[in-house]
Short mmCIF file of C-alpha atoms and ligand atoms in Angstrom, two decimals:
data_model
loop_
_atom_site.label_atom_id
_atom_site.label_comp_id
_atom_site.label_asym_id
_atom_site.label_seq_id
_atom_site.Cartn_x
_atom_site.Cartn_y
_atom_site.Cartn_z
CA UNK A 985 -47.26 -25.36 192.63
CA UNK A 986 -44.54 -26.85 193.16
CA UNK A 987 -41.89 -25.85 195.88
CA UNK A 988 -38.06 -24.74 195.17
CA UNK A 989 -35.40 -23.56 197.30
CA UNK A 990 -34.16 -20.16 196.90
CA UNK A 991 -32.37 -19.14 193.72
CA UNK A 992 -28.71 -18.53 193.66
CA UNK A 993 -27.07 -15.75 191.17
CA UNK A 994 -23.42 -15.81 191.29
CA UNK A 995 -23.21 -13.20 188.50
CA UNK A 996 -24.99 -10.38 188.38
CA UNK A 997 -23.63 -6.30 187.35
CA UNK A 998 -26.33 -4.55 190.73
CA UNK A 999 -24.33 -1.30 189.22
CA UNK A 1000 -23.75 0.48 192.28
CA UNK A 1001 -21.34 2.52 192.77
CA UNK A 1002 -21.23 4.99 190.66
CA UNK A 1003 -23.94 4.20 187.20
CA UNK A 1004 -27.20 3.68 190.00
CA UNK A 1005 -29.24 5.12 186.76
CA UNK A 1006 -29.11 1.24 184.57
CA UNK A 1007 -30.07 -0.16 187.99
CA UNK A 1008 -28.96 -0.15 192.11
CA UNK A 1009 -29.10 -2.60 194.83
CA UNK A 1010 -32.99 -1.85 195.29
CA UNK A 1011 -33.97 -2.69 192.64
CA UNK A 1012 -31.46 -4.69 191.41
CA UNK A 1013 -33.05 -6.79 193.92
CA UNK A 1014 -36.06 -6.21 193.42
CA UNK A 1015 -35.41 -7.79 189.67
CA UNK A 1016 -33.85 -11.00 191.73
CA UNK A 1017 -36.25 -11.80 194.14
CA UNK A 1018 -38.78 -11.13 191.09
CA UNK A 1019 -37.67 -13.86 189.05
CA UNK A 1020 -36.85 -16.28 192.69
CA UNK A 1021 -33.20 -15.58 193.49
CA UNK A 1022 -32.87 -15.22 196.89
CA UNK A 1023 -29.64 -14.53 196.70
CA UNK A 1024 -27.41 -13.10 194.03
CA UNK A 1025 -22.97 -12.26 194.05
CA UNK A 1026 -22.82 -8.92 192.64
CA UNK A 1027 -19.39 -8.28 189.60
CA UNK A 1028 -16.86 -5.43 191.34
CA UNK A 1029 -17.29 -3.46 187.65
CA UNK A 1030 -19.07 -0.10 189.54
CA UNK A 1031 -17.55 3.10 189.21
CA UNK A 1032 -15.35 2.89 191.27
CA UNK A 1033 -14.10 -0.72 190.50
CA UNK A 1034 -14.24 -2.85 193.39
CA UNK A 1035 -10.74 -3.91 193.78
CA UNK A 1036 -10.22 -1.52 197.74
CA UNK A 1037 -11.21 -1.39 200.61
CA UNK A 1038 -12.51 2.24 200.55
CA UNK A 1039 -14.29 1.49 197.22
CA UNK A 1040 -15.42 -2.00 198.67
CA UNK A 1041 -16.78 -0.25 202.00
CA UNK A 1042 -18.86 1.72 199.19
CA UNK A 1043 -21.21 -0.95 197.71
CA UNK A 1044 -21.71 -2.60 201.15
CA UNK A 1045 -22.70 0.74 202.41
CA UNK A 1046 -25.47 0.98 199.60
CA UNK A 1047 -25.69 -2.55 199.57
CA UNK A 1048 -27.02 -2.83 203.75
CA UNK A 1049 -29.42 0.17 202.86
CA UNK A 1050 -30.57 -1.59 199.45
CA UNK A 1051 -30.71 -5.16 199.47
CA UNK A 1052 -34.44 -6.77 199.02
CA UNK A 1053 -32.28 -9.89 199.14
CA UNK A 1054 -29.09 -11.93 199.96
CA UNK A 1055 -25.98 -10.95 198.70
CA UNK A 1056 -22.26 -11.20 198.03
CA UNK A 1057 -20.04 -8.47 196.41
CA UNK A 1058 -17.06 -9.80 194.70
CA UNK A 1059 -13.35 -7.68 194.65
CA UNK A 1060 -12.18 -6.88 191.72
CA UNK A 1061 -8.50 -8.17 190.74
CA UNK A 1062 -6.42 -5.24 189.70
CA UNK A 1063 -2.52 -4.54 188.34
CA UNK A 1064 -1.83 -2.65 191.74
CA UNK A 1065 -3.70 -4.99 194.70
CA UNK A 1066 -2.13 -7.80 194.40
CA UNK A 1067 -0.70 -7.81 197.96
CA UNK A 1068 -3.83 -5.69 199.36
CA UNK A 1069 -5.91 -8.22 197.83
CA UNK A 1070 -6.09 -10.85 200.70
CA UNK A 1071 -6.87 -8.26 202.98
CA UNK A 1072 -10.51 -8.40 201.74
CA UNK A 1073 -10.53 -11.86 201.29
CA UNK A 1074 -12.90 -11.86 203.98
CA UNK A 1075 -15.77 -9.39 203.38
CA UNK A 1076 -16.50 -10.53 199.73
CA UNK A 1077 -17.79 -14.02 197.92
CA UNK A 1078 -14.25 -14.10 195.22
CA UNK A 1079 -11.78 -12.42 193.85
CA UNK A 1080 -13.04 -11.90 189.62
CA UNK A 1081 -10.44 -11.66 187.36
CA UNK A 1082 -11.48 -10.57 184.21
CA UNK A 1083 -9.21 -11.30 181.26
CA UNK A 1084 -10.73 -10.60 178.78
CA UNK A 1085 -12.05 -6.21 177.02
CA UNK A 1086 -15.55 -6.53 178.71
CA UNK A 1087 -17.70 -3.43 180.62
CA UNK A 1088 -15.46 -1.26 182.25
CA UNK A 1089 -11.71 -1.29 183.33
CA UNK A 1090 -10.97 -3.74 184.74
CA UNK A 1091 -9.22 -6.06 182.36
CA UNK A 1092 -5.10 -7.78 182.94
CA UNK A 1093 -2.56 -7.55 180.45
CA UNK A 1094 0.27 -8.97 182.18
CA UNK A 1095 1.11 -12.64 182.01
CA UNK A 1096 2.96 -12.04 186.13
CA UNK A 1097 -0.19 -10.26 187.51
CA UNK A 1098 -1.88 -12.64 186.55
CA UNK A 1099 0.28 -15.20 187.84
CA UNK A 1100 0.69 -13.72 190.82
CA UNK A 1101 -2.95 -12.95 191.60
CA UNK A 1102 -3.53 -16.65 190.93
CA UNK A 1103 -1.07 -17.55 193.44
CA UNK A 1104 -1.65 -14.99 196.29
CA UNK A 1105 -5.72 -15.01 197.04
CA UNK A 1106 -6.70 -18.13 199.49
CA UNK A 1107 -6.53 -20.85 198.76
CA UNK A 1108 -9.90 -21.41 200.15
CA UNK A 1109 -12.37 -18.21 198.59
CA UNK A 1110 -13.38 -18.72 195.10
CA UNK A 1111 -11.52 -17.59 192.39
CA UNK A 1112 -14.21 -16.27 189.16
CA UNK A 1113 -12.64 -15.61 186.03
CA UNK A 1114 -13.78 -13.94 182.49
CA UNK A 1115 -11.36 -15.70 180.09
CA UNK A 1116 -12.18 -16.63 176.15
CA UNK A 1117 -10.70 -18.86 174.09
CA UNK A 1118 -6.37 -18.76 174.76
CA UNK A 1119 -7.33 -17.14 177.49
CA UNK A 1120 -8.79 -19.43 178.83
CA UNK A 1121 -6.55 -22.09 178.65
CA UNK A 1122 -3.57 -19.78 180.37
CA UNK A 1123 -5.96 -19.34 183.42
CA UNK A 1124 -6.58 -23.20 183.35
CA UNK A 1125 -3.04 -23.83 183.45
CA UNK A 1126 -1.83 -21.15 186.22
CA UNK A 1127 -4.39 -22.17 188.42
CA UNK A 1128 -3.16 -25.66 188.31
CA UNK A 1129 0.14 -24.49 188.10
CA UNK A 1130 -0.74 -23.23 192.03
CA UNK A 1131 -3.14 -26.35 193.09
CA UNK A 1132 -5.89 -23.58 193.51
CA UNK A 1133 -10.24 -23.93 192.34
CA UNK A 1134 -11.30 -21.78 189.40
CA UNK A 1135 -14.74 -21.05 188.74
CA UNK A 1136 -15.25 -20.15 185.82
CA UNK A 1137 -17.55 -16.81 184.51
CA UNK A 1138 -20.30 -17.13 181.22
CA UNK A 1139 -18.90 -20.30 179.12
CA UNK A 1140 -20.22 -19.89 175.44
CA UNK A 1141 -18.49 -21.62 173.27
CA UNK A 1142 -17.74 -25.17 171.95
CA UNK A 1143 -14.29 -25.28 172.36
CA UNK A 1144 -14.24 -23.50 175.50
CA UNK A 1145 -16.89 -26.44 176.67
CA UNK A 1146 -14.53 -28.68 176.03
CA UNK A 1147 -11.60 -27.64 177.19
CA UNK A 1148 -13.45 -27.23 180.56
CA UNK A 1149 -14.43 -31.34 179.89
CA UNK A 1150 -11.12 -31.95 179.93
CA UNK A 1151 -9.80 -29.93 182.45
CA UNK A 1152 -12.62 -32.15 184.57
CA UNK A 1153 -11.44 -35.77 183.27
CA UNK A 1154 -7.50 -33.94 184.10
CA UNK A 1155 -8.53 -33.75 188.20
CA UNK A 1156 -7.94 -29.56 187.62
CA UNK A 1157 -10.26 -27.98 190.16
CA UNK A 1158 -12.52 -26.35 188.40
CA UNK A 1159 -15.82 -24.88 187.73
CA UNK A 1160 -18.26 -22.57 184.98
CA UNK A 1161 -21.16 -21.35 184.85
CA UNK A 1162 -23.90 -20.59 181.01
CA UNK A 1163 -25.87 -18.26 181.13
CA UNK A 1164 -29.35 -18.90 179.82
CA UNK A 1165 -29.07 -16.06 176.65
CA UNK A 1166 -25.86 -18.25 175.56
CA UNK A 1167 -28.39 -21.31 175.92
CA UNK A 1168 -31.24 -20.06 174.58
CA UNK A 1169 -29.91 -17.26 171.47
CA UNK A 1170 -27.34 -17.21 169.04
CA UNK A 1171 -25.77 -15.15 166.33
CA UNK A 1172 -28.28 -15.86 164.06
CA UNK A 1173 -30.63 -13.27 166.21
CA UNK A 1174 -28.71 -9.77 166.37
CA UNK A 1175 -30.73 -9.24 162.52
CA UNK A 1176 -34.19 -9.56 165.27
CA UNK A 1177 -32.50 -7.57 167.94
CA UNK A 1178 -30.51 -4.83 166.33
CA UNK A 1179 -26.74 -4.55 166.89
CA UNK A 1180 -26.62 -2.55 169.54
CA UNK A 1181 -28.96 -4.82 171.57
CA UNK A 1182 -27.39 -7.26 171.03
CA UNK A 1183 -24.32 -6.21 172.20
CA UNK A 1184 -23.30 -8.85 174.92
CA UNK A 1185 -19.92 -10.65 176.48
CA UNK A 1186 -19.13 -12.96 175.53
CA UNK A 1187 -20.26 -12.29 171.99
CA UNK A 1188 -23.48 -14.37 171.57
CA UNK A 1189 -21.84 -17.89 169.19
CA UNK A 1190 -22.51 -19.89 166.87
CA UNK A 1191 -26.29 -22.47 167.23
CA UNK A 1192 -23.11 -24.90 166.80
CA UNK A 1193 -21.90 -23.17 170.26
CA UNK A 1194 -24.76 -23.99 171.91
CA UNK A 1195 -25.64 -26.79 170.84
CA UNK A 1196 -22.93 -28.17 172.18
CA UNK A 1197 -23.71 -25.75 175.52
CA UNK A 1198 -26.48 -28.46 176.16
CA UNK A 1199 -24.91 -31.56 174.62
CA UNK A 1200 -22.07 -30.93 177.83
CA UNK A 1201 -25.06 -29.75 180.21
CA UNK A 1202 -23.37 -32.65 182.92
CA UNK A 1203 -20.32 -29.98 182.50
CA UNK A 1204 -21.96 -26.56 183.28
CA UNK A 1205 -21.73 -26.66 186.83
CA UNK A 1206 -23.76 -23.67 187.81
CA UNK A 1207 -26.43 -20.77 185.79
CA UNK A 1208 -26.28 -17.47 185.97
CA UNK A 1209 -27.53 -14.87 184.04
CA UNK A 1210 -24.76 -11.92 183.81
CA UNK A 1211 -27.48 -9.89 184.63
CA UNK A 1212 -25.48 -6.57 182.82
CA UNK A 1213 -28.22 -3.48 182.72
CA UNK A 1214 -27.68 -1.08 180.47
CA UNK A 1215 -30.53 1.03 179.85
CA UNK A 1216 -32.26 1.25 176.17
CA UNK A 1217 -31.27 4.88 174.78
CA UNK A 1218 -27.38 3.61 175.48
CA UNK A 1219 -27.47 0.53 173.94
CA UNK A 1220 -29.60 2.00 171.02
CA UNK A 1221 -27.47 4.55 170.66
CA UNK A 1222 -23.69 4.99 169.63
CA UNK A 1223 -20.42 3.04 171.42
CA UNK A 1224 -23.43 0.42 173.15
CA UNK A 1225 -22.59 -0.96 175.97
CA UNK A 1226 -22.75 -4.98 176.16
CA UNK A 1227 -24.73 -6.55 178.58
CA UNK A 1228 -28.53 -8.28 178.84
CA UNK A 1229 -31.23 -7.80 181.49
CA UNK A 1230 -31.78 -11.94 182.78
CA UNK A 1231 -32.89 -11.68 186.27
CA UNK A 1232 -36.91 -11.85 185.51
CA UNK A 1233 -36.87 -13.97 182.32
CA UNK A 1234 -33.14 -17.07 183.40
CA UNK A 1235 -36.03 -19.60 186.42
CA UNK A 1236 -38.97 -19.15 182.94
CA UNK A 1237 -36.51 -19.88 180.13
CA UNK A 1238 -35.35 -22.68 181.76
CA UNK A 1239 -38.48 -24.39 183.35
CA UNK A 1240 -39.61 -23.71 180.20
CA UNK A 1241 -36.85 -25.91 178.89
CA UNK A 1242 -37.70 -28.85 181.62
CA UNK A 1243 -40.79 -28.82 180.35
CA UNK A 1244 -39.90 -28.97 177.04
CA UNK A 1245 -37.65 -32.62 178.08
CA UNK A 1246 -34.35 -30.66 177.43
CA UNK A 1247 -33.11 -31.57 180.83
CA UNK A 1248 -34.65 -32.55 184.80
CA UNK A 1249 -36.06 -29.71 186.66
CA UNK A 1250 -33.41 -31.27 189.01
CA UNK A 1251 -31.21 -30.85 186.56
CA UNK A 1252 -32.22 -26.88 187.17
CA UNK A 1253 -32.37 -26.95 190.75
CA UNK A 1254 -28.59 -28.60 190.79
CA UNK A 1255 -27.69 -25.56 188.82
CA UNK A 1256 -29.26 -22.46 190.32
CA UNK A 1257 -29.42 -23.64 194.21
CA UNK A 1258 -26.96 -26.56 195.17
CA UNK A 1259 -23.83 -26.32 193.48
CA UNK A 1260 -24.26 -22.14 193.20
CA UNK A 1261 -24.03 -22.06 196.89
CA UNK A 1262 -20.97 -25.09 197.10
CA UNK A 1263 -18.90 -23.60 194.61
CA UNK A 1264 -18.85 -19.98 196.95
CA UNK A 1265 -19.48 -21.96 200.83
CA UNK A 1266 -22.57 -19.13 201.05
CA UNK A 1267 -24.69 -20.08 203.93
CA UNK A 1268 -28.25 -21.94 204.47
CA UNK A 1269 -30.83 -19.75 203.64
CA UNK A 1270 -33.92 -21.22 206.48
CA UNK A 1271 -37.35 -20.90 205.65
CA UNK A 1272 -36.84 -19.91 202.19
CA UNK A 1273 -38.43 -21.22 199.41
CA UNK A 1274 -39.95 -19.65 196.38
CA UNK A 1275 -43.10 -21.18 194.63
CA UNK A 1276 -43.37 -22.00 191.16
CA UNK A 1277 -46.30 -22.49 188.65
CA UNK A 1278 -44.97 -24.39 186.35
CA UNK A 1279 -47.50 -25.05 184.02
CA UNK A 1280 -47.97 -21.14 184.29
CA UNK A 1281 -48.03 -19.38 179.94
CA UNK A 1282 -46.75 -15.97 180.17
CA UNK A 1283 -45.01 -13.58 177.54
CA UNK A 1284 -41.31 -11.82 178.43
CA UNK A 1285 -42.24 -7.42 179.10
CA UNK A 1286 -39.71 -5.49 180.02
CA UNK A 1287 -42.73 -3.42 180.88
CA UNK A 1288 -43.85 -5.42 183.33
CA UNK A 1289 -40.16 -5.73 184.99
CA UNK A 1290 -38.47 -4.62 188.03
CA UNK A 1291 -34.91 -3.94 186.10
CA UNK A 1292 -34.21 -0.63 185.55
CA UNK A 1293 -32.81 -0.72 182.58
CA UNK A 1294 -36.53 -0.63 180.48
CA UNK A 1295 -35.12 -3.71 178.42
CA UNK A 1296 -34.94 -7.18 177.33
CA UNK A 1297 -33.07 -9.72 175.05
CA UNK A 1298 -36.56 -12.31 175.44
CA UNK A 1299 -38.89 -9.71 174.49
CA UNK A 1300 -42.45 -11.56 173.63
CA UNK A 1301 -41.17 -14.80 174.24
CA UNK A 1302 -43.98 -17.16 175.94
CA UNK A 1303 -42.57 -19.34 178.39
CA UNK A 1304 -44.13 -21.85 180.52
CA UNK A 1305 -43.03 -21.32 184.30
CA UNK A 1306 -43.87 -18.48 186.39
CA UNK A 1307 -42.41 -17.00 190.24
CA UNK A 1308 -45.92 -16.97 192.52
CA UNK A 1309 -44.49 -16.32 195.67
CA UNK A 1310 -40.85 -15.77 197.35
CA UNK A 1311 -40.22 -16.24 200.92
CA UNK A 1312 -36.59 -15.23 202.70
CA UNK A 1313 -35.59 -16.25 206.05
CA UNK A 1314 -39.61 -17.15 206.58
CA UNK A 1315 -40.85 -13.38 205.49
CA UNK A 1316 -42.80 -12.80 202.46
CA UNK A 1317 -40.68 -11.53 200.14
CA UNK A 1318 -42.33 -11.31 196.51
CA UNK A 1319 -45.95 -12.48 195.83
CA UNK A 1320 -49.30 -11.63 193.37
CA UNK A 1321 -46.24 -10.02 190.87
CA UNK A 1322 -45.50 -7.45 194.08
CA UNK A 1323 -42.10 -6.77 195.89
CA UNK A 1324 -43.23 -7.60 199.47
CA UNK A 1325 -39.17 -7.32 200.79
CA UNK A 1326 -38.16 -3.55 201.49
CA UNK A 1327 -34.86 -2.17 200.88
CA UNK A 1328 -32.11 -3.60 203.37
CA UNK A 1329 -33.46 -6.50 204.28
CA UNK A 1330 -30.99 -8.68 201.78
CA UNK A 1331 -27.84 -10.09 204.15
CA UNK A 1332 -24.87 -9.43 202.99
CA UNK A 1333 -23.67 -13.87 202.61
CA UNK A 1334 -20.37 -13.83 202.59
CA UNK A 1335 -18.62 -12.29 205.74
CA UNK A 1336 -20.47 -16.29 205.98
CA UNK A 1337 -18.88 -18.14 203.60
CA UNK A 1338 -17.88 -20.99 204.08
CA UNK A 1339 -15.83 -23.45 201.35
CA UNK A 1340 -15.72 -26.68 202.32
CA UNK A 1341 -15.02 -28.23 198.36
CA UNK A 1342 -11.79 -27.19 199.02
C1 NCD B 934 -21.41 -6.56 181.76
C2 NCD B 934 -21.06 -5.29 182.36
O1 NCD B 934 -22.32 -4.62 181.83
O2 NCD B 934 -21.26 -5.42 183.24
N1 NCD B 934 -21.62 -6.77 179.78
C3 NCD B 934 -21.42 -7.64 179.18
O3 NCD B 934 -22.02 -8.04 177.92
N2 NCD B 934 -21.53 -9.62 180.27
C4 NCD B 934 -19.58 -7.48 181.92
C5 NCD B 934 -18.97 -8.07 182.33
O4 NCD B 934 -20.05 -9.41 182.34
O5 NCD B 934 -18.64 -8.69 182.58
ZN1 ZN B 935 -20.60 -10.22 183.81
#
């Protein structure tokens, strides 16, 4: 058995408020604990989207009642909250800007709106972006122009990771995350997954893109699941929404890569604990750790998972390395496949966040 620090996932969708049939703060944080995560940062593309005080309060109330592990909540950047967003800055783990189309209505179209958000959001609070292709170049330029740090979500392509490498080499304050699904799946897996289940943003990319992510591991600051649950009926129906669940498979996939010598355990922990904590200024979680059997071989089965969505793109995969017990703030929160931390045990970390990196 080895002991790891509590993992931190800076990118999850817990669907509350508005779509609790897909997931909620209870089921989503149960899935987090089962996956070895003791803190998750929840995205704002809910119904309604979290773009102002009242919608944020709705999500905060649900999280306070139901979360089993610690969490933070993002504010969403909209066309009409440039001036008011900063009022929420101390209550959230960051501002999320969508430059590309994905699930939900939060995409920003106007250059002026992008510029104004980058200019107004407090420089010492995290700014996270979904920006693919040319949009990545645009937002990197705006962040550099305003000399403010930027965190790029779910980087998936060679041209993007090499652009981020070049930006870092120039001294631009950029960090980034990559998902397990972009490290372990490609468009070649689409026929087997099925078209609807294979829908995800950013899309599964080419084998050359995946290889470039692995080749640029040193440029990747965090591994983030982008846990984006949609039900099987939705994924297999008409207009399948994009998104994969990922909380309960991430650590197994990454530990399998460690086992195969593709990265070290240190590489894994820097990207699932040290860097996310640092980038988002999250407080220490005292007496918090994950006990893992690194040699245990297990088969991925959605039927055994805590996520409400009922499926996984990794079904049937055999992984090495399994979470046995999770202790969160001195309380046994998960053991022997059972989630033990009750709803409401989770703490909102955002009000305690402090960004030393800036
Ligand atoms: C996410 C979702 O379903 O909320 N979907 C996805 O394919 N990644 C949207 C997002 O990550 O922005
Ligand atoms: Zn996402």
